PDB file of C-alpha atoms and ligand atoms in Angstrom:
ATOM      1  CA  UNK A   1     -29.831  16.358 -15.109  1.00  0.00           C
ATOM      2  CA  UNK A   2     -28.594  16.992 -19.150  1.00  0.00           C
ATOM      3  CA  UNK A   3     -25.416  15.077 -20.659  1.00  0.00           C
ATOM      4  CA  UNK A   4     -22.207  16.398 -18.390  1.00  0.00           C
ATOM      5  CA  UNK A   5     -19.555  17.851 -21.227  1.00  0.00           C
ATOM      6  CA  UNK A   6     -17.573  14.034 -21.798  1.00  0.00           C
ATOM      7  CA  UNK A   7     -14.216  15.110 -19.261  1.00  0.00           C
ATOM      8  CA  UNK A   8     -17.283  14.327 -16.953  1.00  0.00           C
ATOM      9  CA  UNK A   9     -16.667  11.223 -15.473  1.00  0.00           C
ATOM     10  CA  UNK A  10     -19.762  10.114 -12.360  1.00  0.00           C
ATOM     11  CA  UNK A  11     -19.458   7.276 -10.821  1.00  0.00           C
ATOM     12  CA  UNK A  12     -21.924   5.492  -8.511  1.00  0.00           C
ATOM     13  CA  UNK A  13     -19.066   6.552  -5.304  1.00  0.00           C
ATOM     14  CA  UNK A  14     -15.794   7.792  -4.431  1.00  0.00           C
ATOM     15  CA  UNK A  15     -14.209   4.186  -4.414  1.00  0.00           C
ATOM     16  CA  UNK A  16     -15.132   3.745  -7.524  1.00  0.00           C
ATOM     17  CA  UNK A  17     -13.752   6.836  -9.600  1.00  0.00           C
ATOM     18  CA  UNK A  18     -10.214   6.385  -7.266  1.00  0.00           C
ATOM     19  CA  UNK A  19     -10.315   3.063  -8.096  1.00  0.00           C
ATOM     20  CA  UNK A  20     -10.880   4.030 -11.907  1.00  0.00           C
ATOM     21  CA  UNK A  21      -8.512   7.369 -12.067  1.00  0.00           C
ATOM     22  CA  UNK A  22      -5.852   4.650 -10.403  1.00  0.00           C
ATOM     23  CA  UNK A  23      -6.086   1.192 -13.098  1.00  0.00           C
ATOM     24  CA  UNK A  24      -5.553   5.053 -14.812  1.00  0.00           C
ATOM     25  CA  UNK A  25      -2.120   6.644 -13.108  1.00  0.00           C
ATOM     26  CA  UNK A  26      -0.419   2.604 -13.377  1.00  0.00           C
ATOM     27  CA  UNK A  27      -1.245   2.073 -16.950  1.00  0.00           C
ATOM     28  CA  UNK A  28       0.397   5.874 -17.282  1.00  0.00           C
ATOM     29  CA  UNK A  29       3.572   5.120 -15.690  1.00  0.00           C
ATOM     30  CA  UNK A  30       4.242   1.601 -16.891  1.00  0.00           C
ATOM     31  CA  UNK A  31       3.577   3.575 -19.736  1.00  0.00           C
ATOM     32  CA  UNK A  32       6.339   5.690 -19.701  1.00  0.00           C
ATOM     33  CA  UNK A  33       8.507   3.389 -17.648  1.00  0.00           C
ATOM     34  CA  UNK A  34       8.672   1.948 -20.942  1.00  0.00           C
ATOM     35  CA  UNK A  35      10.114   4.106 -23.033  1.00  0.00           C
ATOM     36  CA  UNK A  36      12.578   4.345 -20.773  1.00  0.00           C
ATOM     37  CA  UNK A  37      12.021   7.000 -19.001  1.00  0.00           C
ATOM     38  CA  UNK A  38      10.462   8.753 -15.537  1.00  0.00           C
ATOM     39  CA  UNK A  39       6.895   9.166 -14.423  1.00  0.00           C
ATOM     40  CA  UNK A  40       6.288  12.530 -13.447  1.00  0.00           C
ATOM     41  CA  UNK A  41       2.968  13.466 -11.519  1.00  0.00           C
ATOM     42  CA  UNK A  42       1.727  15.800  -9.206  1.00  0.00           C
ATOM     43  CA  UNK A  43       0.011  15.279  -6.207  1.00  0.00           C
ATOM     44  CA  UNK A  44      -2.321  16.801  -4.273  1.00  0.00           C
ATOM     45  CA  UNK A  45      -3.090  16.887  -0.195  1.00  0.00           C
ATOM     46  CA  UNK A  46      -6.081  16.460   1.717  1.00  0.00           C
ATOM     47  CA  UNK A  47      -9.207  14.480   1.861  1.00  0.00           C
ATOM     48  CA  UNK A  48     -10.714  13.819  -1.568  1.00  0.00           C
ATOM     49  CA  UNK A  49      -7.316  11.853  -2.968  1.00  0.00           C
ATOM     50  CA  UNK A  50      -7.129   9.539   0.741  1.00  0.00           C
ATOM     51  CA  UNK A  51      -9.818   6.450  -0.602  1.00  0.00           C
ATOM     52  CA  UNK A  52      -6.799   7.301  -4.192  1.00  0.00           C
ATOM     53  CA  UNK A  53      -3.166   6.424  -2.378  1.00  0.00           C
ATOM     54  CA  UNK A  54      -5.190   3.669  -0.654  1.00  0.00           C
ATOM     55  CA  UNK A  55      -6.286   2.461  -3.929  1.00  0.00           C
ATOM     56  CA  UNK A  56      -2.891   2.845  -5.160  1.00  0.00           C
ATOM     57  CA  UNK A  57      -0.763   1.042  -2.509  1.00  0.00           C
ATOM     58  CA  UNK A  58      -3.781  -1.955  -2.709  1.00  0.00           C
ATOM     59  CA  UNK A  59      -1.739  -1.492  -6.722  1.00  0.00           C
ATOM     60  CA  UNK A  60       1.788  -1.822  -5.459  1.00  0.00           C
ATOM     61  CA  UNK A  61       1.604  -4.450  -2.511  1.00  0.00           C
ATOM     62  CA  UNK A  62      -0.980  -6.461  -5.320  1.00  0.00           C
ATOM     63  CA  UNK A  63      -0.360  -6.344  -8.902  1.00  0.00           C
ATOM     64  CA  UNK A  64       3.169  -4.819  -8.144  1.00  0.00           C
ATOM     65  CA  UNK A  65       2.740  -1.771  -9.681  1.00  0.00           C
ATOM     66  CA  UNK A  66       5.871   0.081  -8.899  1.00  0.00           C
ATOM     67  CA  UNK A  67       7.233   3.642  -8.334  1.00  0.00           C
ATOM     68  CA  UNK A  68      10.334   2.785  -8.075  1.00  0.00           C
ATOM     69  CA  UNK A  69      10.477   5.192 -11.744  1.00  0.00           C
ATOM     70  CA  UNK A  70       8.187   8.089 -10.779  1.00  0.00           C
ATOM     71  CA  UNK A  71       8.739  11.623  -9.627  1.00  0.00           C
ATOM     72  CA  UNK A  72       6.417  12.958  -7.516  1.00  0.00           C
ATOM     73  CA  UNK A  73       6.234  17.636  -7.113  1.00  0.00           C
ATOM     74  CA  UNK A  74       3.224  17.820  -4.616  1.00  0.00           C
ATOM     75  CA  UNK A  75       0.853  21.693  -5.101  1.00  0.00           C
ATOM     76  CA  UNK A  76       1.901  23.264  -1.438  1.00  0.00           C
ATOM     77  CA  UNK A  77       2.238  22.903   2.246  1.00  0.00           C
ATOM     78  CA  UNK A  78       1.449  25.584   4.713  1.00  0.00           C
ATOM     79  CA  UNK A  79       3.523  28.367   5.625  1.00  0.00           C
ATOM     80  CA  UNK A  80       4.689  28.019   8.930  1.00  0.00           C
ATOM     81  CA  UNK A  81       5.001  23.759   9.091  1.00  0.00           C
ATOM     82  CA  UNK A  82       7.379  22.146   9.814  1.00  0.00           C
ATOM     83  CA  UNK A  83       8.173  18.947   7.455  1.00  0.00           C
ATOM     84  CA  UNK A  84       7.558  17.265  11.413  1.00  0.00           C
ATOM     85  CA  UNK A  85       4.189  18.702  11.704  1.00  0.00           C
ATOM     86  CA  UNK A  86       2.326  16.830  11.760  1.00  0.00           C
ATOM     87  CA  UNK A  87      -0.371  18.729   9.597  1.00  0.00           C
ATOM     88  CA  UNK A  88       2.093  19.708   7.372  1.00  0.00           C
ATOM     89  CA  UNK A  89       1.796  17.638   3.665  1.00  0.00           C
ATOM     90  CA  UNK A  90       5.036  16.584   4.181  1.00  0.00           C
ATOM     91  CA  UNK A  91       3.295  13.877   7.157  1.00  0.00           C
ATOM     92  CA  UNK A  92      -0.060  13.364   5.308  1.00  0.00           C
ATOM     93  CA  UNK A  93       1.518  12.520   2.125  1.00  0.00           C
ATOM     94  CA  UNK A  94       4.354   9.977   4.178  1.00  0.00           C
ATOM     95  CA  UNK A  95       1.609   8.696   5.964  1.00  0.00           C
ATOM     96  CA  UNK A  96      -1.238   8.196   3.497  1.00  0.00           C
ATOM     97  CA  UNK A  97       1.203   6.871   0.108  1.00  0.00           C
ATOM     98  CA  UNK A  98       4.557   7.473   0.282  1.00  0.00           C
ATOM     99  CA  UNK A  99       5.853   5.089   3.726  1.00  0.00           C
ATOM    100  CA  UNK A 100       4.065   2.775   1.442  1.00  0.00           C
ATOM    101  CA  UNK A 101       5.618   2.456  -2.437  1.00  0.00           C
ATOM    102  CA  UNK A 102       8.710   2.011  -3.064  1.00  0.00           C
ATOM    103  CA  UNK A 103       9.335   5.131  -3.982  1.00  0.00           C
ATOM    104  CA  UNK A 104      13.026   7.005  -4.370  1.00  0.00           C
ATOM    105  CA  UNK A 105      13.503   9.574  -1.305  1.00  0.00           C
ATOM    106  CA  UNK A 106      15.194  11.666  -4.306  1.00  0.00           C
ATOM    107  CA  UNK A 107      11.720  11.655  -6.644  1.00  0.00           C
ATOM    108  CA  UNK A 108      10.116  13.150  -4.010  1.00  0.00           C
ATOM    109  CA  UNK A 109       9.885  17.367  -4.482  1.00  0.00           C
ATOM    110  CA  UNK A 110       6.790  19.094  -1.743  1.00  0.00           C
ATOM    111  CA  UNK A 111       7.346  22.678  -1.525  1.00  0.00           C
ATOM    112  CA  UNK A 112       8.711  24.100   1.388  1.00  0.00           C
ATOM    113  CA  UNK A 113       6.518  25.678   3.923  1.00  0.00           C
ATOM    114  CA  UNK A 114       9.804  27.022   6.132  1.00  0.00           C
ATOM    115  CA  UNK A 115      11.668  28.092   3.255  1.00  0.00           C
ATOM    116  CA  UNK A 116      15.070  30.528   3.989  1.00  0.00           C
ATOM    117  CA  UNK A 117      13.515  32.620   1.418  1.00  0.00           C
ATOM    118  CA  UNK A 118      10.889  32.209  -0.395  1.00  0.00           C
ATOM    119  CA  UNK A 119      10.860  33.227  -3.927  1.00  0.00           C
ATOM    120  CA  UNK A 120      14.074  31.190  -3.851  1.00  0.00           C
ATOM    121  CA  UNK A 121      12.806  28.545  -3.026  1.00  0.00           C
ATOM    122  CA  UNK A 122       9.271  28.736  -5.519  1.00  0.00           C
ATOM    123  CA  UNK A 123      11.945  30.252  -8.738  1.00  0.00           C
ATOM    124  CA  UNK A 124      13.616  27.311  -7.863  1.00  0.00           C
ATOM    125  CA  UNK A 125      10.064  24.548  -7.860  1.00  0.00           C
ATOM    126  CA  UNK A 126       9.703  25.533 -10.895  1.00  0.00           C
ATOM    127  CA  UNK A 127      12.776  24.874 -12.343  1.00  0.00           C
ATOM    128  CA  UNK A 128      12.562  20.867 -10.718  1.00  0.00           C
ATOM    129  CA  UNK A 129       9.960  20.607 -12.754  1.00  0.00           C
ATOM    130  CA  UNK A 130      11.144  22.030 -15.444  1.00  0.00           C
ATOM    131  CA  UNK A 131      14.325  19.536 -14.849  1.00  0.00           C
ATOM    132  CA  UNK A 132      12.053  16.776 -14.911  1.00  0.00           C
ATOM    133  CA  UNK A 133      10.876  17.407 -17.755  1.00  0.00           C
ATOM    134  CA  UNK A 134       7.146  18.627 -16.915  1.00  0.00           C
ATOM    135  CA  UNK A 135       4.307  17.097 -15.213  1.00  0.00           C
ATOM    136  CA  UNK A 136       2.503  14.091 -17.007  1.00  0.00           C
ATOM    137  CA  UNK A 137      -0.515  14.158 -14.675  1.00  0.00           C
ATOM    138  CA  UNK A 138      -1.353  17.035 -12.127  1.00  0.00           C
ATOM    139  CA  UNK A 139      -4.092  14.555 -10.436  1.00  0.00           C
ATOM    140  CA  UNK A 140      -6.365  18.122  -8.350  1.00  0.00           C
ATOM    141  CA  UNK A 141      -9.175  18.343  -5.965  1.00  0.00           C
ATOM    142  CA  UNK A 142     -11.136  22.116  -5.330  1.00  0.00           C
ATOM    143  CA  UNK A 143     -12.005  23.776  -2.249  1.00  0.00           C
ATOM    144  CA  UNK A 144     -15.127  25.391  -1.962  1.00  0.00           C
ATOM    145  CA  UNK A 145     -13.757  29.085  -2.855  1.00  0.00           C
ATOM    146  CA  UNK A 146     -13.075  26.681  -6.494  1.00  0.00           C
ATOM    147  CA  UNK A 147      -9.115  26.565  -5.704  1.00  0.00           C
ATOM    148  CA  UNK A 148      -6.547  24.072  -7.572  1.00  0.00           C
ATOM    149  CA  UNK A 149      -3.547  24.107  -5.111  1.00  0.00           C
ATOM    150  CA  UNK A 150      -3.287  26.467  -3.107  1.00  0.00           C
ATOM    151  CA  UNK A 151      -5.218  29.060  -5.799  1.00  0.00           C
ATOM    152  CA  UNK A 152      -7.341  31.162  -4.235  1.00  0.00           C
ATOM    153  CA  UNK A 153     -10.258  34.330  -5.611  1.00  0.00           C
ATOM    154  CA  UNK A 154      -7.842  36.610  -8.184  1.00  0.00           C
ATOM    155  CA  UNK A 155      -5.164  33.817  -8.864  1.00  0.00           C
ATOM    156  CA  UNK A 156      -4.258  34.411 -12.766  1.00  0.00           C
ATOM    157  CA  UNK A 157      -4.131  32.105 -14.976  1.00  0.00           C
ATOM    158  CA  UNK A 158      -0.350  32.123 -15.912  1.00  0.00           C
ATOM    159  CA  UNK A 159       0.289  32.473 -11.694  1.00  0.00           C
ATOM    160  CA  UNK A 160       3.111  30.234 -10.647  1.00  0.00           C
ATOM    161  CA  UNK A 161       4.504  28.713  -7.406  1.00  0.00           C
ATOM    162  CA  UNK A 162       4.234  31.247  -4.874  1.00  0.00           C
ATOM    163  CA  UNK A 163       2.860  32.100  -1.562  1.00  0.00           C
ATOM    164  CA  UNK A 164      -0.242  32.952  -1.000  1.00  0.00           C
ATOM    165  CA  UNK A 165      -3.148  34.162   1.425  1.00  0.00           C
ATOM    166  CA  UNK A 166      -5.631  31.893   2.635  1.00  0.00           C
ATOM    167  CA  UNK A 167      -9.163  32.210   2.333  1.00  0.00           C
ATOM    168  CA  UNK A 168     -10.762  32.434   5.056  1.00  0.00           C
ATOM    169  CA  UNK A 169     -13.595  30.134   3.915  1.00  0.00           C
ATOM    170  CA  UNK A 170     -10.046  27.551   3.240  1.00  0.00           C
ATOM    171  CA  UNK A 171      -9.261  28.045   6.999  1.00  0.00           C
ATOM    172  CA  UNK A 172     -12.103  27.624   8.228  1.00  0.00           C
ATOM    173  CA  UNK A 173     -12.846  23.791   6.673  1.00  0.00           C
ATOM    174  CA  UNK A 174      -8.406  23.308   8.051  1.00  0.00           C
ATOM    175  CA  UNK A 175      -9.836  24.393  10.852  1.00  0.00           C
ATOM    176  CA  UNK A 176     -11.489  20.917  12.770  1.00  0.00           C
ATOM    177  CA  UNK A 177      -7.600  19.262  11.673  1.00  0.00           C
ATOM    178  CA  UNK A 178      -6.508  22.070  13.451  1.00  0.00           C
ATOM    179  CA  UNK A 179      -7.907  21.540  16.579  1.00  0.00           C
ATOM    180  CA  UNK A 180      -9.618  24.966  15.951  1.00  0.00           C
ATOM    181  CA  UNK A 181      -9.631  28.441  13.537  1.00  0.00           C
ATOM    182  CA  UNK A 182      -7.180  30.438  15.489  1.00  0.00           C
ATOM    183  CA  UNK A 183      -4.249  27.128  14.838  1.00  0.00           C
ATOM    184  CA  UNK A 184      -4.827  27.177  10.805  1.00  0.00           C
ATOM    185  CA  UNK A 185      -1.910  29.069   9.059  1.00  0.00           C
ATOM    186  CA  UNK A 186      -2.860  32.098   7.092  1.00  0.00           C
ATOM    187  CA  UNK A 187      -0.061  31.865   4.666  1.00  0.00           C
ATOM    188  CA  UNK A 188       0.705  28.678   1.866  1.00  0.00           C
ATOM    189  CA  UNK A 189       3.239  27.664  -1.221  1.00  0.00           C
ATOM    190  CA  UNK A 190       1.178  26.525  -4.159  1.00  0.00           C
ATOM    191  CA  UNK A 191       2.403  26.214  -7.693  1.00  0.00           C
ATOM    192  CA  UNK A 192       0.836  28.539  -9.855  1.00  0.00           C
ATOM    193  CA  UNK A 193      -2.301  27.971 -12.542  1.00  0.00           C
ATOM    194  CA  UNK A 194      -0.865  28.581 -14.827  1.00  0.00           C
ATOM    195  CA  UNK A 195       2.150  26.249 -13.267  1.00  0.00           C
ATOM    196  CA  UNK A 196      -1.283  22.873 -13.170  1.00  0.00           C
ATOM    197  CA  UNK A 197      -2.297  24.355 -16.423  1.00  0.00           C
ATOM    198  CA  UNK A 198       0.561  23.528 -17.577  1.00  0.00           C
ATOM    199  CA  UNK A 199       0.989  19.769 -17.582  1.00  0.00           C
ATOM    200  CA  UNK A 200       0.213  16.852 -20.008  1.00  0.00           C
ATOM    201  CA  UNK A 201      -2.643  15.821 -18.947  1.00  0.00           C
ATOM    202  CA  UNK A 202      -5.100  17.218 -15.072  1.00  0.00           C
ATOM    203  CA  UNK A 203      -7.759  14.771 -13.195  1.00  0.00           C
ATOM    204  CA  UNK A 204     -10.241  16.851 -10.832  1.00  0.00           C
ATOM    205  CA  UNK A 205     -11.369  14.678  -8.470  1.00  0.00           C
ATOM    206  CA  UNK A 206     -14.400  15.877  -5.973  1.00  0.00           C
ATOM    207  CA  UNK A 207     -17.290  13.920  -3.410  1.00  0.00           C
ATOM    208  CA  UNK A 208     -19.754  15.145  -1.453  1.00  0.00           C
ATOM    209  CA  UNK A 209     -22.833  17.104  -2.316  1.00  0.00           C
ATOM    210  CA  UNK A 210     -20.474  20.075  -0.169  1.00  0.00           C
ATOM    211  CA  UNK A 211     -18.935  20.788  -3.486  1.00  0.00           C
ATOM    212  CA  UNK A 212     -22.094  20.640  -6.182  1.00  0.00           C
ATOM    213  CA  UNK A 213     -21.508  23.484  -6.460  1.00  0.00           C
ATOM    214  CA  UNK A 214     -18.645  24.440  -6.984  1.00  0.00           C
ATOM    215  CA  UNK A 215     -18.332  21.898  -9.226  1.00  0.00           C
ATOM    216  CA  UNK A 216     -21.074  23.142 -11.448  1.00  0.00           C
ATOM    217  CA  UNK A 217     -19.616  26.919 -11.377  1.00  0.00           C
ATOM    218  CA  UNK A 218     -15.241  25.150 -12.111  1.00  0.00           C
ATOM    219  CA  UNK A 219     -17.685  23.460 -15.118  1.00  0.00           C
ATOM    220  CA  UNK A 220     -20.036  25.942 -16.509  1.00  0.00           C
ATOM    221  CA  UNK A 221     -19.372  28.864 -15.032  1.00  0.00           C
ATOM    222  CA  UNK A 222     -17.347  31.570 -16.401  1.00  0.00           C
ATOM    223  CA  UNK A 223     -13.698  31.152 -16.786  1.00  0.00           C
ATOM    224  CA  UNK A 224     -12.372  33.254 -14.143  1.00  0.00           C
ATOM    225  CA  UNK A 225      -9.483  33.963 -11.970  1.00  0.00           C
ATOM    226  CA  UNK A 226     -12.700  34.294  -8.576  1.00  0.00           C
ATOM    227  CA  UNK A 227     -12.573  30.113  -9.607  1.00  0.00           C
ATOM    228  CA  UNK A 228      -9.218  28.851 -10.273  1.00  0.00           C
ATOM    229  CA  UNK A 229     -10.229  25.088 -11.530  1.00  0.00           C
ATOM    230  CA  UNK A 230     -12.385  27.493 -14.056  1.00  0.00           C
ATOM    231  CA  UNK A 231      -9.547  27.808 -15.693  1.00  0.00           C
ATOM    232  CA  UNK A 232      -9.305  23.689 -16.392  1.00  0.00           C
ATOM    233  CA  UNK A 233     -12.398  24.725 -19.446  1.00  0.00           C
ATOM    234  CA  UNK A 234      -8.615  25.661 -20.970  1.00  0.00           C
ATOM    235  CA  UNK A 235      -6.893  22.965 -20.891  1.00  0.00           C
ATOM    236  CA  UNK A 236      -6.650  20.555 -24.112  1.00  0.00           C
ATOM    237  CA  UNK A 237      -7.332  16.704 -21.303  1.00  0.00           C
ATOM    238  CA  UNK A 238      -8.663  17.840 -18.661  1.00  0.00           C
ATOM    239  CA  UNK A 239     -10.926  15.368 -17.127  1.00  0.00           C
ATOM    240  CA  UNK A 240     -13.431  15.573 -13.476  1.00  0.00           C
ATOM    241  CA  UNK A 241     -13.769  12.403 -11.606  1.00  0.00           C
ATOM    242  CA  UNK A 242     -17.769  12.930  -9.580  1.00  0.00           C
ATOM    243  CA  UNK A 243     -19.330  11.019  -6.748  1.00  0.00           C
ATOM    244  CA  UNK A 244     -23.468  11.118  -8.138  1.00  0.00           C
ATOM    245  CA  UNK A 245     -23.763  14.104  -5.232  1.00  0.00           C
ATOM    246  CA  UNK A 246     -20.304  16.319  -6.132  1.00  0.00           C
ATOM    247  CA  UNK A 247     -22.734  16.325  -9.836  1.00  0.00           C
ATOM    248  CA  UNK A 248     -25.804  16.060  -8.843  1.00  0.00           C
ATOM    249  CA  UNK A 249     -25.631  20.296  -9.951  1.00  0.00           C
ATOM    250  CA  UNK A 250     -24.414  20.019 -13.701  1.00  0.00           C
TER     251      UNK A 250
HETATM  252  P1  LIG B   1     -10.321  17.893   0.312  1.00  0.00           P
HETATM  253  O1  LIG B   1      -9.692  19.452   0.246  1.00  0.00           O
HETATM  254  O2  LIG B   1      -9.849  17.216  -0.163  1.00  0.00           O
HETATM  255  O3  LIG B   1     -10.209  18.732   1.968  1.00  0.00           O
HETATM  256  O4  LIG B   1     -12.070  18.827   0.163  1.00  0.00           O
HETATM  257  C1  LIG B   1      -9.456  19.617  -1.476  1.00  0.00           C
HETATM  258  C2  LIG B   1      -9.350  20.800  -2.008  1.00  0.00           C
HETATM  259  O5  LIG B   1      -8.846  21.811  -0.877  1.00  0.00           O
HETATM  260  O6  LIG B   1      -8.600  21.376  -1.790  1.00  0.00           O
END
């Protein structure tokens, strides 16, 4: 492997990557809180960030890291799923993180899967991010389509929070969790690429050999709406946290 770019960090395993990022986030929260304001974190769902959330919970329990002055904005939610659905990202985030730390309920933002009016809801989500002062750190995973959030191939770099049709590959990857493809929603609400790229700092986690080829496209391929993660090449402070299998094609 040639020397990877300086914004690519390769760890022996996912736990090591997540320990490193969790400690960075704890430092960021403390620094921003000491300036007298809430730290604003953009959060992600999926299998990838689970060890990160476990480490953040450990830091909260054992090392006094507090989420009292943390405001969060999640990337996306499946359209058609209410909060109480077992596969909603609302449920995921509460089970994996929020129920185990001292975050205030009013500081949690996740797009609604069943809004009265989609356009109004999406505009309101963008406004809430602006009202919070913008996102200090945006956490991302990457789908096999190259999506960040649910920005499937074809998503422009200036896209905003909106409803999107899920790519067949994304729905296939979600099928086991839903007990079959037919149960997987066809659409989602997602922050846009433009929304994500406005975050002051971005960290993308990718683990496992199944992500190796799309990770290579995102880091070394052309910057293109066909691979929305490739837009991170243009961001001044975006870092990839990879395990060795995910970095194998670099
Ligand atoms: P995963 O999903 O973490 O479950 O692999 C990543 C994504 O689709 O963004």
